[in-house]
CSV table of C-alpha atoms in Angstrom, one decimal:
chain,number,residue,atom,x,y,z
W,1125,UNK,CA,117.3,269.5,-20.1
W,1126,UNK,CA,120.0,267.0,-21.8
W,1127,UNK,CA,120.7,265.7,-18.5
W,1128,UNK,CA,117.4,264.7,-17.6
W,1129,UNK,CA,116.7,263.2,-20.8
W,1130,UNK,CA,119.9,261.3,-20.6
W,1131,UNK,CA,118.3,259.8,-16.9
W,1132,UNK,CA,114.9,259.2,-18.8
W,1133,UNK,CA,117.2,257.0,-21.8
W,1134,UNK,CA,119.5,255.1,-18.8
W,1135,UNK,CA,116.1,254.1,-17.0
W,1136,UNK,CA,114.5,252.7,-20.6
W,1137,UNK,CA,117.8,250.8,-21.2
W,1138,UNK,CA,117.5,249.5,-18.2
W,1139,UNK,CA,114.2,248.1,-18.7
W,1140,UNK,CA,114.9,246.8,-22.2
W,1141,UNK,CA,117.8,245.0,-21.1
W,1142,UNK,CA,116.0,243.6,-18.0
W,1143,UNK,CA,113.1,242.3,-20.8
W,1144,UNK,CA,115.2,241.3,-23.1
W,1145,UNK,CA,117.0,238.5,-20.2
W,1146,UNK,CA,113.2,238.1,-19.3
W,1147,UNK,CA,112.3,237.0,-22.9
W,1148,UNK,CA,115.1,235.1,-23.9
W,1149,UNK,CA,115.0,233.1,-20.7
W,1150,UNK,CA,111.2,231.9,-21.3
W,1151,UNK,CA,112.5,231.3,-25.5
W,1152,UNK,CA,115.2,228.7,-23.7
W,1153,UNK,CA,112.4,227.0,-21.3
W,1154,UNK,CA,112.2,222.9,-22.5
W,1155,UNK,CA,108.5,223.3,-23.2
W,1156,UNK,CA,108.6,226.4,-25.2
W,1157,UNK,CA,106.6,226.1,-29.1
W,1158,UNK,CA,107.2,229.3,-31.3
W,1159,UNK,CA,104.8,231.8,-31.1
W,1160,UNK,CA,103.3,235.1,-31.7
W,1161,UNK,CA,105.1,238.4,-30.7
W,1162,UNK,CA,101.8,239.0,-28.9
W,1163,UNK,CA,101.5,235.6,-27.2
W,1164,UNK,CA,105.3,235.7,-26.6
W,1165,UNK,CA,104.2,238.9,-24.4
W,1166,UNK,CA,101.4,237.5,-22.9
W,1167,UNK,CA,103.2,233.9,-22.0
W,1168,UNK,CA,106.1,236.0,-20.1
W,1169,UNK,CA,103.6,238.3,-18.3
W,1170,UNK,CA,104.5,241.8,-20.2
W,1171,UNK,CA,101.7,244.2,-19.4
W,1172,UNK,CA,100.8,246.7,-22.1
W,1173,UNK,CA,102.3,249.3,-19.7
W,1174,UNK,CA,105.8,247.6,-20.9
W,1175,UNK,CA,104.7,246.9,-24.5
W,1176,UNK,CA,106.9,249.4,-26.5
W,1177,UNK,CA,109.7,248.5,-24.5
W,1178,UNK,CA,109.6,244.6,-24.7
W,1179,UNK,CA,108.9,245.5,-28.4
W,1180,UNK,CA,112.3,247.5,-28.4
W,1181,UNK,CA,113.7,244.4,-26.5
W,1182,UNK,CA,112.5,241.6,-29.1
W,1183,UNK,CA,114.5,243.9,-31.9
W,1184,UNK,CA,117.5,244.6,-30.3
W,1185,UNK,CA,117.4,240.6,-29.8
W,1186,UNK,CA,117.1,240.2,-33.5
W,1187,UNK,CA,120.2,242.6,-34.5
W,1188,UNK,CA,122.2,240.7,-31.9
W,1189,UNK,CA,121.3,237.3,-33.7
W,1190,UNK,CA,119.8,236.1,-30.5
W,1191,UNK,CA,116.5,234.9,-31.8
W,1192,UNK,CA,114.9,234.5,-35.5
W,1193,UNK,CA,111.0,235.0,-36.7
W,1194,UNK,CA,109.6,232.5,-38.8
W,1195,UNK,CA,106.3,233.0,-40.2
W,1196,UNK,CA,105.8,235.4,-37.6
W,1197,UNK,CA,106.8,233.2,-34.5
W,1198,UNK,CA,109.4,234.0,-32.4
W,1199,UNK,CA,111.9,231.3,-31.5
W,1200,UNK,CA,115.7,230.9,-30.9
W,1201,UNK,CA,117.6,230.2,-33.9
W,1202,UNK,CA,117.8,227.2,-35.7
W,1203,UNK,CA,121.7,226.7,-35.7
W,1204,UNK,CA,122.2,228.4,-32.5
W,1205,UNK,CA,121.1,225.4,-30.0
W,1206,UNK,CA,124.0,223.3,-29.4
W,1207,UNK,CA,122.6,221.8,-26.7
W,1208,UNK,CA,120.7,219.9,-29.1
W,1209,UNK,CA,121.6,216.2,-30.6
W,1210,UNK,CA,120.1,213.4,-32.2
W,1211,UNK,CA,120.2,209.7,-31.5
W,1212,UNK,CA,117.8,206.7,-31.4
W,1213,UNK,CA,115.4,206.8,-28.5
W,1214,UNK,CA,114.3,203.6,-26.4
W,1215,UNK,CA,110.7,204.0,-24.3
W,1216,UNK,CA,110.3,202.3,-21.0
W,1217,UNK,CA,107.1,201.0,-20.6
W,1218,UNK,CA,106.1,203.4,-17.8
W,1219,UNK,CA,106.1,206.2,-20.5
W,1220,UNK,CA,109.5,207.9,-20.3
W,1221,UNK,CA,112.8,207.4,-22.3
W,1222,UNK,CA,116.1,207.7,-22.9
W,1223,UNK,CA,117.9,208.6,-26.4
W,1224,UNK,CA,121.2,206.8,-27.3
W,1225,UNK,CA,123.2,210.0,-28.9
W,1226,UNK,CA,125.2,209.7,-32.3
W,1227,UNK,CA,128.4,209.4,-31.9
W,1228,UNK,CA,129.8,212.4,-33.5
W,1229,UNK,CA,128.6,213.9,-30.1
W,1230,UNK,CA,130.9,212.5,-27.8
W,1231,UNK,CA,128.6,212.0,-25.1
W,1232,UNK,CA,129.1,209.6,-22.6
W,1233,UNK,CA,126.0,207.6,-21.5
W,1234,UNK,CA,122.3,207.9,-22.4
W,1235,UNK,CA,120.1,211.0,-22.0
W,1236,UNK,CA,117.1,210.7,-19.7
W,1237,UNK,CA,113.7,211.7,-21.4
W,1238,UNK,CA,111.3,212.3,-18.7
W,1239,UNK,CA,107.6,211.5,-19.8
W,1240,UNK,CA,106.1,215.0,-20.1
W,1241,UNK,CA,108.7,215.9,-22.7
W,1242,UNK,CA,108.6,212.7,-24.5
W,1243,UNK,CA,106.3,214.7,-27.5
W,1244,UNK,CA,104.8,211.9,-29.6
W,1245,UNK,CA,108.2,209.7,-29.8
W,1246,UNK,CA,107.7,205.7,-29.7
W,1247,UNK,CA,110.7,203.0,-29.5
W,1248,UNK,CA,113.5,203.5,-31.8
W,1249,UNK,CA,112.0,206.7,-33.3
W,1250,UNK,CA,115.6,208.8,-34.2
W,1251,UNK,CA,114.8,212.5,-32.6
W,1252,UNK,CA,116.6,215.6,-32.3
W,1253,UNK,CA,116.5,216.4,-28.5
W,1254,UNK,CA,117.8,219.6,-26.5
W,1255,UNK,CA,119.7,218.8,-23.2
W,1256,UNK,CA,118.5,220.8,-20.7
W,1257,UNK,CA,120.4,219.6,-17.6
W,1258,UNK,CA,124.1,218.2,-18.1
W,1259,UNK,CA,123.9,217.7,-13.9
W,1260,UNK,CA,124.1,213.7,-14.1
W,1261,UNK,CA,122.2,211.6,-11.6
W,1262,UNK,CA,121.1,208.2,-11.8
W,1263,UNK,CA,119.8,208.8,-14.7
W,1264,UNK,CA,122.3,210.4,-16.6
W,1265,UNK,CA,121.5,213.7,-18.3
W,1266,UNK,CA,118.1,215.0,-19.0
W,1267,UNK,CA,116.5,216.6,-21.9
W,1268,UNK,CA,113.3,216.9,-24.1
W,1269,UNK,CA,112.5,215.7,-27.5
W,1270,UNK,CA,112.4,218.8,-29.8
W,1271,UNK,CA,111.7,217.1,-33.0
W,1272,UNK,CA,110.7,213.2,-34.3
W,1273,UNK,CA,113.5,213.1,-37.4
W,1274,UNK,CA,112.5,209.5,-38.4
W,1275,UNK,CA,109.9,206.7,-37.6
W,1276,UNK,CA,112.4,204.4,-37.8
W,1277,UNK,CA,109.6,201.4,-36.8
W,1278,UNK,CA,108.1,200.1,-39.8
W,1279,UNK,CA,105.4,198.3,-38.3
W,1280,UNK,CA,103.3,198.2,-34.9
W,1281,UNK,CA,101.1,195.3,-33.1
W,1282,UNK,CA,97.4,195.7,-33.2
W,1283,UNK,CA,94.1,194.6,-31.6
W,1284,UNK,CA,91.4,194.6,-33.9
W,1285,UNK,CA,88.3,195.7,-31.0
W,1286,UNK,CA,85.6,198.0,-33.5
W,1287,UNK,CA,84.6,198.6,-36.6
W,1288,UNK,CA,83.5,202.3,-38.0
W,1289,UNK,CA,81.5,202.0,-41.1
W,1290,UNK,CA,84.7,200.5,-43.4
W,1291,UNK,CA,87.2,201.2,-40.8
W,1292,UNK,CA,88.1,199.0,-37.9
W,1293,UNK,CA,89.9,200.2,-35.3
W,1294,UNK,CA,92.8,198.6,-33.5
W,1295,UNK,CA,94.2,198.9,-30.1
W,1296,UNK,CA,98.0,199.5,-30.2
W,1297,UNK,CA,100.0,198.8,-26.9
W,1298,UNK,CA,103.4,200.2,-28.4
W,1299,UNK,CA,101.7,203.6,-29.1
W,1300,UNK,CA,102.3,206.3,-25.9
W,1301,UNK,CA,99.7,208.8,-25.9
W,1302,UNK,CA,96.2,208.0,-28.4
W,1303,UNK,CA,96.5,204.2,-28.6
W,1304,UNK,CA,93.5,203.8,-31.1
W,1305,UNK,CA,94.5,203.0,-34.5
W,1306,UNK,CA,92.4,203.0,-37.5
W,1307,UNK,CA,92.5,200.2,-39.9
W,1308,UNK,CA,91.8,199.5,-43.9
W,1309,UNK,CA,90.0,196.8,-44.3
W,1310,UNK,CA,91.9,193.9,-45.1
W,1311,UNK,CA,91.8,191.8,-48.9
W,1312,UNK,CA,93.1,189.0,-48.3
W,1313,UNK,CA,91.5,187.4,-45.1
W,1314,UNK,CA,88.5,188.9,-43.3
W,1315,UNK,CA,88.8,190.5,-40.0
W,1316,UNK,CA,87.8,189.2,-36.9
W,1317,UNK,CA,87.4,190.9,-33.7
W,1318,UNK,CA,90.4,190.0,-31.6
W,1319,UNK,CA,92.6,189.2,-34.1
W,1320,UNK,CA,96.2,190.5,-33.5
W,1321,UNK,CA,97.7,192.4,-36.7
W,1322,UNK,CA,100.9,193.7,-37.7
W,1323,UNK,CA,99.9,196.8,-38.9
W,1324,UNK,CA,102.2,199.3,-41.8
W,1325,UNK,CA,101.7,203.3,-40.6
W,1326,UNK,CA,102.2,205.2,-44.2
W,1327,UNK,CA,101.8,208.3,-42.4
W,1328,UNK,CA,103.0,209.6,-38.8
W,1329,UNK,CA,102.0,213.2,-39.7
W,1330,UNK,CA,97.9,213.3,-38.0
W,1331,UNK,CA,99.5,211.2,-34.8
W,1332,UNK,CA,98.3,211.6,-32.2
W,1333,UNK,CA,95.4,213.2,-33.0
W,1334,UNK,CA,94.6,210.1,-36.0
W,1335,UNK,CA,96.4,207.2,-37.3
W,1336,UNK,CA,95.6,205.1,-40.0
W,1337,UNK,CA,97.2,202.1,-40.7
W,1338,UNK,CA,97.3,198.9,-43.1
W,1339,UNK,CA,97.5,195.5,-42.5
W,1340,UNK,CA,100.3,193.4,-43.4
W,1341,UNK,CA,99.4,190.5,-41.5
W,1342,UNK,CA,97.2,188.7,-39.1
W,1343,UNK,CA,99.6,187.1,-36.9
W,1344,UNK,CA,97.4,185.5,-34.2
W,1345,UNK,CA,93.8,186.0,-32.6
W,1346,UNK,CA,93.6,186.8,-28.8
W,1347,UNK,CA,92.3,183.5,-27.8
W,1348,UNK,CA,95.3,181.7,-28.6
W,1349,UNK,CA,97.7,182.8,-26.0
W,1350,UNK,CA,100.2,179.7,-27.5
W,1351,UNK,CA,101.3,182.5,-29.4
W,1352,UNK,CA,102.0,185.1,-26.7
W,1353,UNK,CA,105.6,184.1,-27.4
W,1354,UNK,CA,105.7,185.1,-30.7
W,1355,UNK,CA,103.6,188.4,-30.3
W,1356,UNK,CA,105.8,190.1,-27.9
W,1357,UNK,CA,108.6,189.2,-30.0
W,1358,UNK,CA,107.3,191.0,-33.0
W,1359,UNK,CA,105.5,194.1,-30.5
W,1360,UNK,CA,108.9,194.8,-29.0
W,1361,UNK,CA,111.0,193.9,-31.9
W,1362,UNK,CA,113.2,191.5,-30.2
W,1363,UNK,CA,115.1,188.7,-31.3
W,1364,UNK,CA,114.6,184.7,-30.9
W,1365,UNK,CA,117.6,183.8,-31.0
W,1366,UNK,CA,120.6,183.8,-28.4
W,1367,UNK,CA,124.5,185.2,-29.1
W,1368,UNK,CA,126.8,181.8,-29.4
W,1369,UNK,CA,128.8,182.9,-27.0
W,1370,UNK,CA,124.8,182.7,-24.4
W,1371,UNK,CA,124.5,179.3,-26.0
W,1372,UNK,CA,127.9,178.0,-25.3
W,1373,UNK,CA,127.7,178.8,-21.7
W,1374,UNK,CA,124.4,177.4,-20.8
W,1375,UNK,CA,125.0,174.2,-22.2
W,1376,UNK,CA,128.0,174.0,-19.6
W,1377,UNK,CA,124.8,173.4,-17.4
W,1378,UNK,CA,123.1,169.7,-16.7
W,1379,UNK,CA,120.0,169.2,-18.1
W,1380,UNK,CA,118.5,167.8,-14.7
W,1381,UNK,CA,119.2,169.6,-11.6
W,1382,UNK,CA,121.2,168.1,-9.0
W,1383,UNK,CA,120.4,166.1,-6.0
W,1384,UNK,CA,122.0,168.3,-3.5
W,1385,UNK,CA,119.8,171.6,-5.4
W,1386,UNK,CA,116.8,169.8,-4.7
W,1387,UNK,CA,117.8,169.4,-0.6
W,1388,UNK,CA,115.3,171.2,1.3
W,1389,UNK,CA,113.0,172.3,-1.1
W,1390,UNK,CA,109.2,171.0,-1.8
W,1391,UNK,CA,107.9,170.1,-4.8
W,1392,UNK,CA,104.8,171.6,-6.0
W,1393,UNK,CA,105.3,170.8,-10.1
W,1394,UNK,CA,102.1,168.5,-10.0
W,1395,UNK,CA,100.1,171.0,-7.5
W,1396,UNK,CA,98.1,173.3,-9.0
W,1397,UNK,CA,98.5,176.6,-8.6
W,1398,UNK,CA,97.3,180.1,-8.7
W,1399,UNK,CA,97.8,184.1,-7.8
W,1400,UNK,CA,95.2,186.0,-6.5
W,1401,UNK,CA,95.7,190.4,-7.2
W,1402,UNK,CA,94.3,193.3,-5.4
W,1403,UNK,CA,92.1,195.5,-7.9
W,1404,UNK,CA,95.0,198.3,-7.4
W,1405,UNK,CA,97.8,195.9,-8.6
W,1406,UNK,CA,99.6,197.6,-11.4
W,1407,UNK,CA,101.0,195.5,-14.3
W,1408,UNK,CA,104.2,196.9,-16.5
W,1409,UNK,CA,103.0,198.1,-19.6
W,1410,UNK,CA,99.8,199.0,-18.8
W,1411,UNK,CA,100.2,202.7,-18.6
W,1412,UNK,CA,97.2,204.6,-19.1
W,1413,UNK,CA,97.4,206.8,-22.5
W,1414,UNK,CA,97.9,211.0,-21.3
W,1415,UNK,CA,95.5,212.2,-24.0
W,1416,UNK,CA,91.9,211.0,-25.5
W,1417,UNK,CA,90.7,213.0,-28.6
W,1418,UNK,CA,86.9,212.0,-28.3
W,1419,UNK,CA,84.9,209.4,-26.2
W,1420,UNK,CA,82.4,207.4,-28.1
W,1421,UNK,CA,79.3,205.8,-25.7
W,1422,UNK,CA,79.0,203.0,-27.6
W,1423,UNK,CA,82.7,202.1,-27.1
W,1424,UNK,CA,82.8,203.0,-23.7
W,1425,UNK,CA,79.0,202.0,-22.7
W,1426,UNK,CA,77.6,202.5,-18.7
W,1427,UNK,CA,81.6,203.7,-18.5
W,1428,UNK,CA,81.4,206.7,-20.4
W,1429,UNK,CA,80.6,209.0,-18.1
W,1430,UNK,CA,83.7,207.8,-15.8
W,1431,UNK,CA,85.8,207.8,-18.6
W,1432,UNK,CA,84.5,211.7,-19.3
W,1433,UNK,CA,85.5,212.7,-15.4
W,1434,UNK,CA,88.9,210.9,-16.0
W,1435,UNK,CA,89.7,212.7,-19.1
W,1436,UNK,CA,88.5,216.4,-18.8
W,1437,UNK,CA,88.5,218.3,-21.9
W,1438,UNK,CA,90.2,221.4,-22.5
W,1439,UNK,CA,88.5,224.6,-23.3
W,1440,UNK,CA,87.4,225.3,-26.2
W,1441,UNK,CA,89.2,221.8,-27.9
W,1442,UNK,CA,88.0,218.0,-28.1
W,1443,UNK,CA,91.5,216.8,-26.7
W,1444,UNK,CA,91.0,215.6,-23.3
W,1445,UNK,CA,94.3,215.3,-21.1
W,1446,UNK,CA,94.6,212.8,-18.5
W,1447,UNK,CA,93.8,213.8,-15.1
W,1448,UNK,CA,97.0,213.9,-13.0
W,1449,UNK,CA,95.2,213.6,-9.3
W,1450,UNK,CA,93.5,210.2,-9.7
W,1451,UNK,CA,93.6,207.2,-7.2
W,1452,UNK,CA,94.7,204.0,-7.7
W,1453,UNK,CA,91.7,202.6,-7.7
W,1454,UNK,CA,90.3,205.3,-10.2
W,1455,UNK,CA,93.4,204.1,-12.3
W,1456,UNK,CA,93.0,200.5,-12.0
W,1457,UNK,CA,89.3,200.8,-13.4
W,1458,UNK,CA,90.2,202.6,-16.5
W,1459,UNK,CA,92.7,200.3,-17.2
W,1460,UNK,CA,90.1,197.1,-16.5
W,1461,UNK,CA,88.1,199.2,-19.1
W,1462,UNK,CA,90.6,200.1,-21.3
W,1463,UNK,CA,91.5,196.1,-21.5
W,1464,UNK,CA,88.2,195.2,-22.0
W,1465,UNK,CA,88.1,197.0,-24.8
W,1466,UNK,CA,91.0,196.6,-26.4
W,1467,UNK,CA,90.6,192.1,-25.8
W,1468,UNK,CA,87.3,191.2,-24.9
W,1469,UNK,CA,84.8,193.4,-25.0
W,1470,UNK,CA,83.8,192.7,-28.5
W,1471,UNK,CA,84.1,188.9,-28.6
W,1472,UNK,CA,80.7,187.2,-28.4
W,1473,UNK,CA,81.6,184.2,-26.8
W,1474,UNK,CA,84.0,181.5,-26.6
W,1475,UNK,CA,83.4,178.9,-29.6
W,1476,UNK,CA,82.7,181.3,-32.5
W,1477,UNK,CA,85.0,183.9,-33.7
W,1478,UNK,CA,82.3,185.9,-36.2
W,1479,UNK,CA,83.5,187.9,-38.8
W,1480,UNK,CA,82.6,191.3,-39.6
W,1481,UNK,CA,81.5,191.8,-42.9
C-alpha cells in the first residue's frame, strides 16, 4: 500500500515540476502582460484535467521566489529580471528602434528594438527594456520595451486637418502607432486648417488610445514649404548649426568647383527638371500607423469602407490592428489617403486660408 502511494506521489512530482518549467517559460516570453491564474492556465494550454496540479506548480513557484502576484496577476518578480536596463531610445522611421543603455550597465553597443515590441515608445523616450537575445548580429542585441520611464520629448509637430465640436485634431508624423492628436483650441491666434503646430502633450497616460495636446506655437502653414527647413528641424529635434571642427574643414573647400571637376559632365542647372514615381513608390517616413481606434466617414469619405477592410477590428473591442498581408498597392493608397488627410484634404483652395471659428 505505501509503495504504491509512493509511485502515485513520484508520478504527481513529476508533473508539477514538468508545469512548473512549462509556466515559468511562457512568464519569461518578451510579449508576456501579467495575468490571471486562470488566464495564465489558459494562455499555456493547461487543461482542467491538469488544473490542481498546475495550481500546486504556481505555489511551489511562489515559495521558491520564482514569481510574485500582484493584484491577483501572476508575473516574475520585480527585482528578479536582470536582463532588464534602461537607456534613451532612438526610432527609425520604418517603426523599430534601438535604446542607448546607461552606462552603469556596461554594455557595449546599442540594443535593437524590433517594431512589434516597440509598445507605445517615440524618439528619445528613456524606457526600461528586457534583453531577450545577447546573440549579436548586425544589429547588436535584441530586446523589447517593458516599460516607458520618461517622455523625455516635450513637444511634437502637428497638422491641424479637422475640427470636433471645440477640438481640432492634428496629424502627428513623430507619433508610431495612433497619429491623430487632439487639440485645445488656441487663444492667441485662430486656427487654420493646415497650419503646422508645435504642440505641449500634458499627459502620455490615454496614448494611444487618445491624446490631447496644447498648442505652443504655430510655426508655419502647409503651403509654405520655404519653411520645410525649419519644420523638420523642430519635428526631429535636430540642430542648425555645425561642430567648428565641420566648419573648419569645409571652408578648406573653393567656393567654385574646379575646371577639371566640370570635364565631362553636362550641365542641366538652367534645364528644368522633374521625377516621375510609380503609385507603389515608398517614401521614408511614411509608415503606416499599426493601430486605428475608430474610423469616422466623414474623415475618411468614399474611402471608408477601404480603410474598414485595411484595419479589421478585433472582437469584441473598437481597436482595429493593421492588416499584416496587404499589397503594395493596398499600402500605397492608404498612405495617398492618410496624406490627404493629414495636408490637403481640408484646404479649400489655393488663395484663401479660412479660419475655423
Amino acid at each position: 500500500m505505501t509503495r504504491k502511494n509512493t509511485k502515485k506521489n513520484s508520478s504527481s512530482n513529476k508533473e508539477i515540476s514538468a508545469l512548473k518549467k512549462k509556466i515559468f517559460a511562457f512568464l519569461k516570453k518578451p510579449d508576456y502582460k501579467p495575468a490571471s491564474q486562470e488566464k495564465l492556465f489558459s494562455l499555456c494550454g493547461i487543461s482542467s484535467q491538469h488544473r490542481n496540479a498546475a495550481i500546486d506548480a504556481i505555489t511551489e513557484l511562489l515559495t521558491e521566489g520564482s514569481i510574485e502576484i500582484k493584484n491577483k496577476k501572476i508575473s516574475l518578480p520585480t527585482g528578479k529580471k536582470s536582463n532588464n536596463v534602461t537607456g534613451s531610445i532612438s526610432v527609425h522611421p520604418r517603426g523599430f528602434g534601438f535604446v542607448t543603455p546607461e552606462s552603469k550597465y556596461n554594455i557595449d553597443g546599442d540594443v535593437f528594438i524590433p517594431k512589434p515590441f516597440m509598445n507605445g515608445a517615440i524618439d528619445k523616450d528613456v524606457v526600461e527594456i528586457e534583453i531577450v537575445s545577447k546573440k549579436f548580429s548586425d544589429k547588436g542585441p535584441e530586446g523589447v520595451v517593458k516599460e516607458i520611464i520618461e517622455r523625455t520629448r516635450k513637444t511634437i509637430l502637428g497638422v491641424i486637418f479637422d475640427k470636433e465640436n471645440e477640438v481640432f485634431l492634428a496629424y502627428s508624423h513623430i507619433l508610431k502607432e495612433s497619429k491623430i492628436v487632439h487639440v485645445k483650441p488656441f487663444t492667441k491666434t485662430p486656427l487654420k486648417l493646415g497650419d503646422i503646430v508645435i504642440l505641449k502633450v500634458q499627459d502620455w497616460s490615454s496614448y494611444p488610445r487618445k491624446l490631447t495636446a496644447d498648442v505652443v506655437n504655430i510655426l508655419s502653414h502647409i503651403k509654405k514649404p520655404s519653411s520645410d527647413i525649419e519644420t523638420a528641424l523642430v519635428e526631429y529635434g535636430l540642430s542648425d548649426t555645425f561642430p567648428q571642427g565641420v566648419i573648419k574643414e569645409a571652408e578648406k573647400f573653393p567656393k567654385e568647383p574646379k575646371k577639371e571637376d566640370l570635364e565631362d559632365r553636362f550641365d542641366l542647372t538652367k534645364e528644368e527638371t522633374f521625377t516621375i514615381d510609380p503609385d507603389t513608390a515608398s517614401i521614408v517616413g511614411e509608415e503606416l500607423p499599426e493601430k486605428l481606434i475608430e474610423i469616422d466617414s466623414d474623415i475618411y469619405g468614399i474611402n471608408t469602407k477601404f480603410v474598414e477592410d485595411c484595419y479589421p477590428s478585433e472582437d469584441g473591442t473598437t481597436n482595429r490592428n493593421l492588416k499584416s498581408d496587404l499589397t503594395k498597392r493596398e499600402k500605397s493608397r492608404l498612405k495617398t489617403i492618410f496624406n490627404d488627410i493629414a495636408y490637403t484634404r481640408f484646404i479649400e483652395n489655393e488663395q484663401e486660408e479660412p479660419q475655423i471659428d
